[in-house]
Amino acid sequence: MSRVIEPLSIGRVVGDVVDSFTPNVRMRVIYNSNKHVANGHELMPSLLVSKPHVEIGGEDMRAAYTLIMTDPDAPSPSDPCSKEHLHWMVTDIPGTTDVSFGKEIVSYEAPKPVVGIHRFVFILFKQRGRQTVRTPAMRDYFNTRAFSQDNNLGLPVAAVYFNAQRETAARRHN
């Protein structure tokens, strides 16, 4: 198993959200200019209010990518009956740039977990062409696998996730 995908398997991102894949595009997710998202690390919701800066390092500027941010633990990890909640989606991202050059089809919704520790997953797909991805019907009950299949996206080319939980006043000041 690849060292890159191993944390995604341990964190059950591979399995719960996507099938096993081979990452082949570099993706960096950065909140507030200095908080890099790393697999399994915890970030405080108060730092996640604004959408992150996401850089992708594909080789081909003519390629187009779709970025999905989802919470597979909604509404709570012990009873994820909503399964995935879609937090953000950007399509038609040029291959050697950041997501701000793509088309935001689902606006960013900051993570606000109420119960338990939630995983927030960024998944990058390479599109078969530009303007080929349809806007999902709703945020709740989102299914990354089904969406990928319906839009002919195939397996992901990159993914990273972080954990977050409800912030108490005491945790916010630490």
mmCIF file with all atom_site columns, C-alpha atoms in Angstrom:
data_model
loop_
_atom_site.group_PDB
_atom_site.id
_atom_site.type_symbol
_atom_site.label_atom_id
_atom_site.label_alt_id
_atom_site.label_comp_id
_atom_site.label_asym_id
_atom_site.label_entity_id
_atom_site.label_seq_id
_atom_site.pdbx_PDB_ins_code
_atom_site.Cartn_x
_atom_site.Cartn_y
_atom_site.Cartn_z
_atom_site.occupancy
_atom_site.B_iso_or_equiv
_atom_site.pdbx_formal_charge
_atom_site.auth_seq_id
_atom_site.auth_comp_id
_atom_site.auth_asym_id
_atom_site.auth_atom_id
_atom_site.pdbx_PDB_model_num
ATOM 1   C CA . MET A 1 1   ? 0.000   0.000  0.000   1.00 0.00 ? 1   MET A CA 1
ATOM 2   C CA . SER A 1 2   ? 1.328   3.420  -0.910  1.00 0.00 ? 2   SER A CA 1
ATOM 3   C CA . ARG A 1 3   ? 2.574   5.584  1.958   1.00 0.00 ? 3   ARG A CA 1
ATOM 4   C CA . VAL A 1 4   ? 0.442   8.434  0.585   1.00 0.00 ? 4   VAL A CA 1
ATOM 5   C CA . ILE A 1 5   ? -2.826  6.491  0.681   1.00 0.00 ? 5   ILE A CA 1
ATOM 6   C CA . GLU A 1 6   ? -2.163  4.637  3.949   1.00 0.00 ? 6   GLU A CA 1
ATOM 7   C CA . PRO A 1 7   ? -3.399  7.492  6.233   1.00 0.00 ? 7   PRO A CA 1
ATOM 8   C CA . LEU A 1 8   ? -6.543  7.723  4.096   1.00 0.00 ? 8   LEU A CA 1
ATOM 9   C CA . SER A 1 9   ? -7.161  4.008  4.662   1.00 0.00 ? 9   SER A CA 1
ATOM 10  C CA . ILE A 1 10  ? -6.465  4.191  8.393   1.00 0.00 ? 10  ILE A CA 1
ATOM 11  C CA . GLY A 1 11  ? -8.848  7.171  8.671   1.00 0.00 ? 11  GLY A CA 1
ATOM 12  C CA . ARG A 1 12  ? -11.466 5.169  6.715   1.00 0.00 ? 12  ARG A CA 1
ATOM 13  C CA . VAL A 1 13  ? -11.653 7.801  3.963   1.00 0.00 ? 13  VAL A CA 1
ATOM 14  C CA . VAL A 1 14  ? -10.792 4.982  1.578   1.00 0.00 ? 14  VAL A CA 1
ATOM 15  C CA . GLY A 1 15  ? -13.767 2.743  2.166   1.00 0.00 ? 15  GLY A CA 1
ATOM 16  C CA . ASP A 1 16  ? -16.271 5.243  3.583   1.00 0.00 ? 16  ASP A CA 1
ATOM 17  C CA . VAL A 1 17  ? -15.922 7.946  0.909   1.00 0.00 ? 17  VAL A CA 1
ATOM 18  C CA . VAL A 1 18  ? -13.844 6.685  -2.015  1.00 0.00 ? 18  VAL A CA 1
ATOM 19  C CA . ASP A 1 19  ? -12.453 3.425  -3.339  1.00 0.00 ? 19  ASP A CA 1
ATOM 20  C CA . SER A 1 20  ? -8.727  2.728  -3.226  1.00 0.00 ? 20  SER A CA 1
ATOM 21  C CA . PHE A 1 21  ? -6.816  4.844  -5.742  1.00 0.00 ? 21  PHE A CA 1
ATOM 22  C CA . THR A 1 22  ? -3.293  5.886  -6.656  1.00 0.00 ? 22  THR A CA 1
ATOM 23  C CA . PRO A 1 23  ? -2.659  9.583  -5.956  1.00 0.00 ? 23  PRO A CA 1
ATOM 24  C CA . ASN A 1 24  ? -0.918  11.161 -8.926  1.00 0.00 ? 24  ASN A CA 1
ATOM 25  C CA . VAL A 1 25  ? -1.520  14.901 -8.541  1.00 0.00 ? 25  VAL A CA 1
ATOM 26  C CA . ARG A 1 26  ? -0.090  17.077 -5.781  1.00 0.00 ? 26  ARG A CA 1
ATOM 27  C CA . MET A 1 27  ? -2.717  18.967 -3.736  1.00 0.00 ? 27  MET A CA 1
ATOM 28  C CA . ARG A 1 28  ? -2.082  21.364 -0.862  1.00 0.00 ? 28  ARG A CA 1
ATOM 29  C CA . VAL A 1 29  ? -4.920  22.724 1.298   1.00 0.00 ? 29  VAL A CA 1
ATOM 30  C CA . ILE A 1 30  ? -4.109  25.741 3.464   1.00 0.00 ? 30  ILE A CA 1
ATOM 31  C CA . TYR A 1 31  ? -6.390  27.618 5.868   1.00 0.00 ? 31  TYR A CA 1
ATOM 32  C CA . ASN A 1 32  ? -5.627  31.181 7.001   1.00 0.00 ? 32  ASN A CA 1
ATOM 33  C CA . SER A 1 33  ? -2.343  31.313 5.056   1.00 0.00 ? 33  SER A CA 1
ATOM 34  C CA . ASN A 1 34  ? -0.519  28.991 7.475   1.00 0.00 ? 34  ASN A CA 1
ATOM 35  C CA . LYS A 1 35  ? -2.622  25.989 8.587   1.00 0.00 ? 35  LYS A CA 1
ATOM 36  C CA . HIS A 1 36  ? -1.775  23.151 6.206   1.00 0.00 ? 36  HIS A CA 1
ATOM 37  C CA . VAL A 1 37  ? -4.252  20.292 6.143   1.00 0.00 ? 37  VAL A CA 1
ATOM 38  C CA . ALA A 1 38  ? -2.525  16.998 6.929   1.00 0.00 ? 38  ALA A CA 1
ATOM 39  C CA . ASN A 1 39  ? -4.231  13.615 7.059   1.00 0.00 ? 39  ASN A CA 1
ATOM 40  C CA . GLY A 1 40  ? -5.801  12.962 10.444  1.00 0.00 ? 40  GLY A CA 1
ATOM 41  C CA . HIS A 1 41  ? -4.692  16.207 12.096  1.00 0.00 ? 41  HIS A CA 1
ATOM 42  C CA . GLU A 1 42  ? -7.242  18.202 14.078  1.00 0.00 ? 42  GLU A CA 1
ATOM 43  C CA . LEU A 1 43  ? -8.175  21.766 13.161  1.00 0.00 ? 43  LEU A CA 1
ATOM 44  C CA . MET A 1 44  ? -10.339 24.074 15.244  1.00 0.00 ? 44  MET A CA 1
ATOM 45  C CA . PRO A 1 45  ? -13.622 25.146 13.576  1.00 0.00 ? 45  PRO A CA 1
ATOM 46  C CA . SER A 1 46  ? -12.878 28.786 14.458  1.00 0.00 ? 46  SER A CA 1
ATOM 47  C CA . LEU A 1 47  ? -9.944  28.601 11.997  1.00 0.00 ? 47  LEU A CA 1
ATOM 48  C CA . LEU A 1 48  ? -12.135 27.201 9.208   1.00 0.00 ? 48  LEU A CA 1
ATOM 49  C CA . VAL A 1 49  ? -14.589 30.060 8.717   1.00 0.00 ? 49  VAL A CA 1
ATOM 50  C CA . SER A 1 50  ? -13.143 31.181 5.374   1.00 0.00 ? 50  SER A CA 1
ATOM 51  C CA . LYS A 1 51  ? -12.597 28.810 2.494   1.00 0.00 ? 51  LYS A CA 1
ATOM 52  C CA . PRO A 1 52  ? -9.070  27.467 2.215   1.00 0.00 ? 52  PRO A CA 1
ATOM 53  C CA . HIS A 1 53  ? -6.488  28.139 -0.447  1.00 0.00 ? 53  HIS A CA 1
ATOM 54  C CA . VAL A 1 54  ? -6.081  24.937 -2.459  1.00 0.00 ? 54  VAL A CA 1
ATOM 55  C CA . GLU A 1 55  ? -3.156  24.441 -4.834  1.00 0.00 ? 55  GLU A CA 1
ATOM 56  C CA . ILE A 1 56  ? -3.038  21.611 -7.324  1.00 0.00 ? 56  ILE A CA 1
ATOM 57  C CA . GLY A 1 57  ? 0.041   20.506 -9.184  1.00 0.00 ? 57  GLY A CA 1
ATOM 58  C CA . GLY A 1 58  ? -1.095  18.782 -12.319 1.00 0.00 ? 58  GLY A CA 1
ATOM 59  C CA . GLU A 1 59  ? 1.264   18.754 -15.277 1.00 0.00 ? 59  GLU A CA 1
ATOM 60  C CA . ASP A 1 60  ? -1.180  19.927 -17.907 1.00 0.00 ? 60  ASP A CA 1
ATOM 61  C CA . MET A 1 61  ? -2.774  23.384 -17.924 1.00 0.00 ? 61  MET A CA 1
ATOM 62  C CA . ARG A 1 62  ? -5.350  22.060 -20.420 1.00 0.00 ? 62  ARG A CA 1
ATOM 63  C CA . ALA A 1 63  ? -6.596  19.484 -17.896 1.00 0.00 ? 63  ALA A CA 1
ATOM 64  C CA . ALA A 1 64  ? -9.612  20.290 -15.736 1.00 0.00 ? 64  ALA A CA 1
ATOM 65  C CA . TYR A 1 65  ? -10.196 19.137 -12.163 1.00 0.00 ? 65  TYR A CA 1
ATOM 66  C CA . THR A 1 66  ? -13.098 18.946 -9.710  1.00 0.00 ? 66  THR A CA 1
ATOM 67  C CA . LEU A 1 67  ? -12.578 19.505 -5.984  1.00 0.00 ? 67  LEU A CA 1
ATOM 68  C CA . ILE A 1 68  ? -15.096 18.163 -3.472  1.00 0.00 ? 68  ILE A CA 1
ATOM 69  C CA . MET A 1 69  ? -15.106 18.842 0.275   1.00 0.00 ? 69  MET A CA 1
ATOM 70  C CA . THR A 1 70  ? -17.368 16.523 2.231   1.00 0.00 ? 70  THR A CA 1
ATOM 71  C CA . ASP A 1 71  ? -18.157 15.398 5.794   1.00 0.00 ? 71  ASP A CA 1
ATOM 72  C CA . PRO A 1 72  ? -18.848 11.635 5.858   1.00 0.00 ? 72  PRO A CA 1
ATOM 73  C CA . ASP A 1 73  ? -19.776 11.786 9.559   1.00 0.00 ? 73  ASP A CA 1
ATOM 74  C CA . ALA A 1 74  ? -22.930 13.925 9.346   1.00 0.00 ? 74  ALA A CA 1
ATOM 75  C CA . PRO A 1 75  ? -24.776 14.535 11.545  1.00 0.00 ? 75  PRO A CA 1
ATOM 76  C CA . SER A 1 76  ? -22.690 12.562 14.076  1.00 0.00 ? 76  SER A CA 1
ATOM 77  C CA . PRO A 1 77  ? -19.958 9.921  13.750  1.00 0.00 ? 77  PRO A CA 1
ATOM 78  C CA . SER A 1 78  ? -21.960 7.456  15.867  1.00 0.00 ? 78  SER A CA 1
ATOM 79  C CA . ASP A 1 79  ? -25.031 7.858  13.611  1.00 0.00 ? 79  ASP A CA 1
ATOM 80  C CA . PRO A 1 80  ? -23.949 9.193  10.203  1.00 0.00 ? 80  PRO A CA 1
ATOM 81  C CA . CYS A 1 81  ? -27.462 8.823  8.770   1.00 0.00 ? 81  CYS A CA 1
ATOM 82  C CA . SER A 1 82  ? -26.948 11.764 6.386   1.00 0.00 ? 82  SER A CA 1
ATOM 83  C CA . LYS A 1 83  ? -23.722 10.073 5.377   1.00 0.00 ? 83  LYS A CA 1
ATOM 84  C CA . GLU A 1 84  ? -21.891 12.729 3.474   1.00 0.00 ? 84  GLU A CA 1
ATOM 85  C CA . HIS A 1 85  ? -22.669 16.414 3.800   1.00 0.00 ? 85  HIS A CA 1
ATOM 86  C CA . LEU A 1 86  ? -21.257 18.419 0.899   1.00 0.00 ? 86  LEU A CA 1
ATOM 87  C CA . HIS A 1 87  ? -19.341 21.484 2.107   1.00 0.00 ? 87  HIS A CA 1
ATOM 88  C CA . TRP A 1 88  ? -17.823 22.764 -1.129  1.00 0.00 ? 88  TRP A CA 1
ATOM 89  C CA . MET A 1 89  ? -17.428 21.964 -4.811  1.00 0.00 ? 89  MET A CA 1
ATOM 90  C CA . VAL A 1 90  ? -15.307 23.641 -7.470  1.00 0.00 ? 90  VAL A CA 1
ATOM 91  C CA . THR A 1 91  ? -15.135 22.392 -11.069 1.00 0.00 ? 91  THR A CA 1
ATOM 92  C CA . ASP A 1 92  ? -13.164 23.229 -14.210 1.00 0.00 ? 92  ASP A CA 1
ATOM 93  C CA . ILE A 1 93  ? -9.988  23.997 -12.228 1.00 0.00 ? 93  ILE A CA 1
ATOM 94  C CA . PRO A 1 94  ? -7.000  24.430 -14.564 1.00 0.00 ? 94  PRO A CA 1
ATOM 95  C CA . GLY A 1 95  ? -4.314  21.804 -14.021 1.00 0.00 ? 95  GLY A CA 1
ATOM 96  C CA . THR A 1 96  ? -1.390  23.871 -12.742 1.00 0.00 ? 96  THR A CA 1
ATOM 97  C CA . THR A 1 97  ? -2.980  26.467 -10.511 1.00 0.00 ? 97  THR A CA 1
ATOM 98  C CA . ASP A 1 98  ? -5.241  26.916 -7.502  1.00 0.00 ? 98  ASP A CA 1
ATOM 99  C CA . VAL A 1 99  ? -8.986  26.401 -7.174  1.00 0.00 ? 99  VAL A CA 1
ATOM 100 C CA . SER A 1 100 ? -9.774  30.122 -7.298  1.00 0.00 ? 100 SER A CA 1
ATOM 101 C CA . PHE A 1 101 ? -9.462  29.805 -11.097 1.00 0.00 ? 101 PHE A CA 1
ATOM 102 C CA . GLY A 1 102 ? -12.180 27.131 -11.186 1.00 0.00 ? 102 GLY A CA 1
ATOM 103 C CA . LYS A 1 103 ? -15.964 27.437 -11.160 1.00 0.00 ? 103 LYS A CA 1
ATOM 104 C CA . GLU A 1 104 ? -17.489 27.250 -7.662  1.00 0.00 ? 104 GLU A CA 1
ATOM 105 C CA . ILE A 1 105 ? -20.753 25.334 -8.157  1.00 0.00 ? 105 ILE A CA 1
ATOM 106 C CA . VAL A 1 106 ? -21.436 24.719 -4.442  1.00 0.00 ? 106 VAL A CA 1
ATOM 107 C CA . SER A 1 107 ? -20.371 27.573 -2.164  1.00 0.00 ? 107 SER A CA 1
ATOM 108 C CA . TYR A 1 108 ? -18.073 26.938 0.783   1.00 0.00 ? 108 TYR A CA 1
ATOM 109 C CA . GLU A 1 109 ? -19.815 26.028 4.039   1.00 0.00 ? 109 GLU A CA 1
ATOM 110 C CA . ALA A 1 110 ? -17.537 26.151 7.086   1.00 0.00 ? 110 ALA A CA 1
ATOM 111 C CA . PRO A 1 111 ? -17.344 22.992 9.221   1.00 0.00 ? 111 PRO A CA 1
ATOM 112 C CA . LYS A 1 112 ? -19.416 23.259 12.406  1.00 0.00 ? 112 LYS A CA 1
ATOM 113 C CA . PRO A 1 113 ? -19.550 19.796 13.983  1.00 0.00 ? 113 PRO A CA 1
ATOM 114 C CA . VAL A 1 114 ? -22.031 19.587 16.866  1.00 0.00 ? 114 VAL A CA 1
ATOM 115 C CA . VAL A 1 115 ? -21.415 16.057 18.177  1.00 0.00 ? 115 VAL A CA 1
ATOM 116 C CA . GLY A 1 116 ? -18.254 13.954 18.019  1.00 0.00 ? 116 GLY A CA 1
ATOM 117 C CA . ILE A 1 117 ? -15.117 14.140 15.926  1.00 0.00 ? 117 ILE A CA 1
ATOM 118 C CA . HIS A 1 118 ? -15.856 14.598 12.224  1.00 0.00 ? 118 HIS A CA 1
ATOM 119 C CA . ARG A 1 119 ? -13.635 13.948 9.222   1.00 0.00 ? 119 ARG A CA 1
ATOM 120 C CA . PHE A 1 120 ? -13.595 16.627 6.542   1.00 0.00 ? 120 PHE A CA 1
ATOM 121 C CA . VAL A 1 121 ? -12.298 15.302 3.254   1.00 0.00 ? 121 VAL A CA 1
ATOM 122 C CA . PHE A 1 122 ? -10.960 17.119 0.196   1.00 0.00 ? 122 PHE A CA 1
ATOM 123 C CA . ILE A 1 123 ? -11.099 14.907 -2.908  1.00 0.00 ? 123 ILE A CA 1
ATOM 124 C CA . LEU A 1 124 ? -9.678  15.907 -6.289  1.00 0.00 ? 124 LEU A CA 1
ATOM 125 C CA . PHE A 1 125 ? -10.841 14.320 -9.545  1.00 0.00 ? 125 PHE A CA 1
ATOM 126 C CA . LYS A 1 126 ? -9.534  14.825 -13.066 1.00 0.00 ? 126 LYS A CA 1
ATOM 127 C CA . GLN A 1 127 ? -12.411 15.671 -15.400 1.00 0.00 ? 127 GLN A CA 1
ATOM 128 C CA . ARG A 1 128 ? -12.812 14.104 -18.841 1.00 0.00 ? 128 ARG A CA 1
ATOM 129 C CA . GLY A 1 129 ? -13.396 17.609 -20.247 1.00 0.00 ? 129 GLY A CA 1
ATOM 130 C CA . ARG A 1 130 ? -14.417 21.109 -19.237 1.00 0.00 ? 130 ARG A CA 1
ATOM 131 C CA . GLN A 1 131 ? -18.014 21.934 -18.280 1.00 0.00 ? 131 GLN A CA 1
ATOM 132 C CA . THR A 1 132 ? -18.911 18.274 -17.911 1.00 0.00 ? 132 THR A CA 1
ATOM 133 C CA . VAL A 1 133 ? -19.742 18.197 -14.181 1.00 0.00 ? 133 VAL A CA 1
ATOM 134 C CA . ARG A 1 134 ? -23.329 18.807 -13.096 1.00 0.00 ? 134 ARG A CA 1
ATOM 135 C CA . THR A 1 135 ? -24.323 20.635 -9.921  1.00 0.00 ? 135 THR A CA 1
ATOM 136 C CA . PRO A 1 136 ? -25.483 18.196 -7.225  1.00 0.00 ? 136 PRO A CA 1
ATOM 137 C CA . ALA A 1 137 ? -29.126 18.356 -6.129  1.00 0.00 ? 137 ALA A CA 1
ATOM 138 C CA . MET A 1 138 ? -28.419 18.929 -2.429  1.00 0.00 ? 138 MET A CA 1
ATOM 139 C CA . ARG A 1 139 ? -25.720 19.066 0.247   1.00 0.00 ? 139 ARG A CA 1
ATOM 140 C CA . ASP A 1 140 ? -27.135 16.388 2.569   1.00 0.00 ? 140 ASP A CA 1
ATOM 141 C CA . TYR A 1 141 ? -27.064 12.726 1.578   1.00 0.00 ? 141 TYR A CA 1
ATOM 142 C CA . PHE A 1 142 ? -24.283 13.469 -0.891  1.00 0.00 ? 142 PHE A CA 1
ATOM 143 C CA . ASN A 1 143 ? -22.373 10.441 -2.143  1.00 0.00 ? 143 ASN A CA 1
ATOM 144 C CA . THR A 1 144 ? -18.913 11.036 -3.595  1.00 0.00 ? 144 THR A CA 1
ATOM 145 C CA . ARG A 1 145 ? -18.751 7.627  -5.308  1.00 0.00 ? 145 ARG A CA 1
ATOM 146 C CA . ALA A 1 146 ? -22.157 8.046  -6.981  1.00 0.00 ? 146 ALA A CA 1
ATOM 147 C CA . PHE A 1 147 ? -21.372 11.637 -7.982  1.00 0.00 ? 147 PHE A CA 1
ATOM 148 C CA . SER A 1 148 ? -18.069 10.543 -9.512  1.00 0.00 ? 148 SER A CA 1
ATOM 149 C CA . GLN A 1 149 ? -19.794 7.767  -11.418 1.00 0.00 ? 149 GLN A CA 1
ATOM 150 C CA . ASP A 1 150 ? -22.686 9.983  -12.600 1.00 0.00 ? 150 ASP A CA 1
ATOM 151 C CA . ASN A 1 151 ? -20.220 12.585 -13.894 1.00 0.00 ? 151 ASN A CA 1
ATOM 152 C CA . ASN A 1 152 ? -17.717 10.124 -15.394 1.00 0.00 ? 152 ASN A CA 1
ATOM 153 C CA . LEU A 1 153 ? -14.895 11.309 -13.110 1.00 0.00 ? 153 LEU A CA 1
ATOM 154 C CA . GLY A 1 154 ? -13.368 7.930  -12.307 1.00 0.00 ? 154 GLY A CA 1
ATOM 155 C CA . LEU A 1 155 ? -11.149 7.473  -9.267  1.00 0.00 ? 155 LEU A CA 1
ATOM 156 C CA . PRO A 1 156 ? -9.678  10.434 -7.362  1.00 0.00 ? 156 PRO A CA 1
ATOM 157 C CA . VAL A 1 157 ? -6.213  11.733 -8.224  1.00 0.00 ? 157 VAL A CA 1
ATOM 158 C CA . ALA A 1 158 ? -5.613  13.246 -4.750  1.00 0.00 ? 158 ALA A CA 1
ATOM 159 C CA . ALA A 1 159 ? -7.258  13.427 -1.339  1.00 0.00 ? 159 ALA A CA 1
ATOM 160 C CA . VAL A 1 160 ? -6.512  14.756 2.138   1.00 0.00 ? 160 VAL A CA 1
ATOM 161 C CA . TYR A 1 161 ? -8.606  14.988 5.293   1.00 0.00 ? 161 TYR A CA 1
ATOM 162 C CA . PHE A 1 162 ? -8.603  16.595 8.711   1.00 0.00 ? 162 PHE A CA 1
ATOM 163 C CA . ASN A 1 163 ? -10.606 16.085 11.882  1.00 0.00 ? 163 ASN A CA 1
ATOM 164 C CA . ALA A 1 164 ? -12.649 18.693 13.728  1.00 0.00 ? 164 ALA A CA 1
ATOM 165 C CA . GLN A 1 165 ? -14.986 18.698 16.688  1.00 0.00 ? 165 GLN A CA 1
ATOM 166 C CA . ARG A 1 166 ? -17.178 21.182 18.471  1.00 0.00 ? 166 ARG A CA 1
ATOM 167 C CA . GLU A 1 167 ? -15.138 23.926 20.038  1.00 0.00 ? 167 GLU A CA 1
ATOM 168 C CA . THR A 1 168 ? -15.806 24.766 23.651  1.00 0.00 ? 168 THR A CA 1
ATOM 169 C CA . ALA A 1 169 ? -14.763 28.140 25.060  1.00 0.00 ? 169 ALA A CA 1
ATOM 170 C CA . ALA A 1 170 ? -11.945 26.441 26.977  1.00 0.00 ? 170 ALA A CA 1
ATOM 171 C CA . ARG A 1 171 ? -10.549 24.749 23.829  1.00 0.00 ? 171 ARG A CA 1
ATOM 172 C CA . ARG A 1 172 ? -10.818 27.972 21.808  1.00 0.00 ? 172 ARG A CA 1
ATOM 173 C CA . HIS A 1 173 ? -8.447  29.783 24.166  1.00 0.00 ? 173 HIS A CA 1
ATOM 174 C CA . ASN A 1 174 ? -5.766  27.092 24.152  1.00 0.00 ? 174 ASN A CA 1
#
